[in-house]
XYZ file of C-alpha atoms in Angstrom:
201
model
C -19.655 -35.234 15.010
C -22.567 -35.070 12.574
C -24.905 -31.683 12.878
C -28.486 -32.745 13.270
C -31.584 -31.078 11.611
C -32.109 -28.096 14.134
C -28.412 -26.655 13.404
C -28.593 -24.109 10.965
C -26.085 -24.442 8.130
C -26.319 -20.641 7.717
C -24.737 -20.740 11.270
C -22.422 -22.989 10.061
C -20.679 -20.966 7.245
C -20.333 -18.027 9.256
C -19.086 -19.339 12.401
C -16.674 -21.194 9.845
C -15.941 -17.690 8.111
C -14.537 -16.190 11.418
C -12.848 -18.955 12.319
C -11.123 -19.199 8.720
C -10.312 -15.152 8.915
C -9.406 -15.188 12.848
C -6.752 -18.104 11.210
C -5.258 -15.666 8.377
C -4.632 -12.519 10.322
C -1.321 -13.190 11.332
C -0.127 -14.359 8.077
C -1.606 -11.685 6.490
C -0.607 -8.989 9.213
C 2.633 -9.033 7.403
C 1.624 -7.479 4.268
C -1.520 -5.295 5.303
C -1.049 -1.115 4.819
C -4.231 -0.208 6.327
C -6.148 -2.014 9.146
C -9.006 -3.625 7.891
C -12.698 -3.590 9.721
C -13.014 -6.458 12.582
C -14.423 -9.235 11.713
C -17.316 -8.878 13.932
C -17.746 -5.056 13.085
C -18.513 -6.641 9.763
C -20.906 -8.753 10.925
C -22.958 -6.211 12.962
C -23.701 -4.723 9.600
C -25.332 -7.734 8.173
C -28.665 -8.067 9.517
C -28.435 -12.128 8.092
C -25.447 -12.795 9.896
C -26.846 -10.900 12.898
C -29.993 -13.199 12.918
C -27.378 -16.577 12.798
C -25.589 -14.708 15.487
C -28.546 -14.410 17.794
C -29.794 -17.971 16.947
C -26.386 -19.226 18.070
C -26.247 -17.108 21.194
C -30.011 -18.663 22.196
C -28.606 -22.185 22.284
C -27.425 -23.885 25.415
C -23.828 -23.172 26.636
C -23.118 -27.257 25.506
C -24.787 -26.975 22.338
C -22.497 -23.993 21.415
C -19.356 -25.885 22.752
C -20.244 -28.624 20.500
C -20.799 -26.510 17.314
C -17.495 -24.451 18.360
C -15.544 -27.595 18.644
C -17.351 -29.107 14.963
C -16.087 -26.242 13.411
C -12.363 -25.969 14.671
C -11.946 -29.880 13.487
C -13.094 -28.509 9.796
C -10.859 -26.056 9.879
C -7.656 -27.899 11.173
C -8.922 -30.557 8.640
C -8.682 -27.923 5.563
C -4.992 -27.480 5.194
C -4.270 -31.201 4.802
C -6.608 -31.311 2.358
C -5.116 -28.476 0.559
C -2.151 -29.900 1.044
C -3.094 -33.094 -0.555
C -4.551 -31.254 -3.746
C -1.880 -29.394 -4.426
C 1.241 -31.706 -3.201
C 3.491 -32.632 -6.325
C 1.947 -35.649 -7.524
C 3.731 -35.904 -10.909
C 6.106 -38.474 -10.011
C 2.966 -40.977 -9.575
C 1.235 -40.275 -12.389
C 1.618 -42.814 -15.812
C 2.375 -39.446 -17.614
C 5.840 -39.711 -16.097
C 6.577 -42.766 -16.970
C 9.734 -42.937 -19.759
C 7.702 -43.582 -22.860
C 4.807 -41.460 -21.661
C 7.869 -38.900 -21.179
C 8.776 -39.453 -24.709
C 5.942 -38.947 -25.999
C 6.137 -35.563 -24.608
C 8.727 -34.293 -27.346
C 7.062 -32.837 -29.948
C 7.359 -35.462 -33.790
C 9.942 -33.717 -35.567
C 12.263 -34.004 -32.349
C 11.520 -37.302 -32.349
C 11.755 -38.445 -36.006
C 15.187 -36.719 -35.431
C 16.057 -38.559 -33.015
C 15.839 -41.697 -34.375
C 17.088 -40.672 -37.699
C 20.172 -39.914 -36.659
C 23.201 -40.994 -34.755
C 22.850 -38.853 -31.430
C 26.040 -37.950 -29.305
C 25.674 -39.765 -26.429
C 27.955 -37.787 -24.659
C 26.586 -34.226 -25.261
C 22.697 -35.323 -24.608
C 24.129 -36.554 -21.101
C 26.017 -33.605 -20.660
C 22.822 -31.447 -21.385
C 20.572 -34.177 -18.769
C 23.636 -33.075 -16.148
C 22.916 -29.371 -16.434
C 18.953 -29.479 -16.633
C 19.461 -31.369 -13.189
C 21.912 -29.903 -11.283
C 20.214 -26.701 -12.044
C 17.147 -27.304 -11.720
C 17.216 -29.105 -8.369
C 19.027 -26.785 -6.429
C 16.786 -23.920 -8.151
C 13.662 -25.789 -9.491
C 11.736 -21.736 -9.841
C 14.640 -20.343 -11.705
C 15.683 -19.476 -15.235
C 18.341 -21.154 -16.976
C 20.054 -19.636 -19.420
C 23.311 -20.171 -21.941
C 24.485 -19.246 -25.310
C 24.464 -21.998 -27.882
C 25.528 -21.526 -31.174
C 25.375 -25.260 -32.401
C 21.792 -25.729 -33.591
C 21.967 -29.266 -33.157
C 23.130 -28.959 -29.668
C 19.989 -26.608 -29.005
C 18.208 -29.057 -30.784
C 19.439 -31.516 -28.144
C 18.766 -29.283 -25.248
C 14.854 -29.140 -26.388
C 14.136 -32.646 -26.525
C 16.119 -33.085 -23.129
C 13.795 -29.749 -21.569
C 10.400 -31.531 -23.013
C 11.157 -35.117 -21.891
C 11.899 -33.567 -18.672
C 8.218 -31.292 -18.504
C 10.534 -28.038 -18.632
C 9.969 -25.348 -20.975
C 12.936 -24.511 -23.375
C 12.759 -21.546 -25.513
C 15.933 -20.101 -28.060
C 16.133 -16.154 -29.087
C 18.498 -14.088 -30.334
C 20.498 -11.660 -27.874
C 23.827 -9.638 -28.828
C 23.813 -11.283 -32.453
C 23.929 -14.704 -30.739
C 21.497 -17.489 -29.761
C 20.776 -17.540 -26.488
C 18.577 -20.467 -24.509
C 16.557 -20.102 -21.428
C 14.852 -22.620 -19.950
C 12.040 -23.060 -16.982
C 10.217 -24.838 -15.137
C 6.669 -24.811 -14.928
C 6.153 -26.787 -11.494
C 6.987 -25.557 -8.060
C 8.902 -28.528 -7.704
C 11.328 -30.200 -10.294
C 10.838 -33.927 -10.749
C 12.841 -35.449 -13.211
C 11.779 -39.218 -14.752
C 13.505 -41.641 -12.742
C 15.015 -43.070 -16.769
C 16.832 -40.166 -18.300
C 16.113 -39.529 -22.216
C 19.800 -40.953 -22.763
C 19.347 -43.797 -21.262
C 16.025 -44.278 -22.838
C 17.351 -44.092 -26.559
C 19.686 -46.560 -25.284
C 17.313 -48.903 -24.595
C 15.210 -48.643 -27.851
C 18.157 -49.262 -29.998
């Protein structure tokens, strides 16, 4: 339905304000100490909203319908597009693609990495544990003591190639790593840094 040039769009936000609010107030019922004015006891302090009211009271019991039934379809429309702008989209994006990945770790790591002869097995042990952590519990912090600095060494390049966020500090006289995520979700490149070296050699 398209609004034509009589409709005010004054009405419009306002009828689309209550409808928004009348939406949230179970959701937010939950979590509310003190009850809140209604939403019309709002709007019969606000002489501009009062004028919109009036001028949407005067119209013809089908025009109203009509408006009423414009503005629920916006509304129901809203979360999907919410939904759409905030949904996970990393996984589509170039920037996850394995060199774009790579390109992630920071130069040092990487002239490291291709300086020397990397243990295989210990990088894919470290991929393992960023994973099976980090899927099960993508919003919590990992955390282990590591004395080898090449083995925390390791663990960094695996946390930036992966878009996590590795950090190393000292705690009881030891090193001590935690590691997070920064995404509500944890998607991990579909090629793992292992296998990448791998295939660059």
């Amino acid at each position: 339905m398209s609004l034509n040039n009589s409709y005010s769009p004054f009405l419009a936000h306002y009828l689309m304000t209550l409808l928004e609010r009348d939406e949230c107030v179970a959701e937010e019922s939950d979590t509310r100490i003190t009850t809140p004015p209604s939403i019309f006891a709002e709007a019969c302090n606000n002489e501009t909203y009062i004028e919109i009211w009036n001028d949407f009271m005067n119209r013809t019991g089908e025009e109203q319908e009509k408006v009423l039934l414009y503005l629920e379809q916006e509304v129901r429309q809203k979360p999907k597009e919410r939904t759409n702008k905030t949904r996970d989209k990393r996984a589509e994006y170039p920037g996850y693609t394995p060199e774009e990945c790579y390109q992630r770790i920071n130069r040092s790591l990487r002239g490291t990495l291709k300086r020397r002869q990397i243990p295989m097995g210990t990088l894919e042990c470290l991929e393992e544990e960023m994973l099976s952590f980090f899927s099960v519990t993508p919003e919590s912090v990992y955390t282990a003591m590591m004395e080898n600095s090449y083995q925390r060494l390791l663990l960094h390049a695996v946390c930036q190639y992966m878009d996590l966020v590795s950090a190393s500090s000292e705690f009881k006289g030891k090193r001590q790593m935690r590691v997070v995520n920064r995404h509500k979700k944890f998607c991990p490149p579909e090629l793992l840094l292992s296998s990448y070296l791998q295939m660059k050699c």
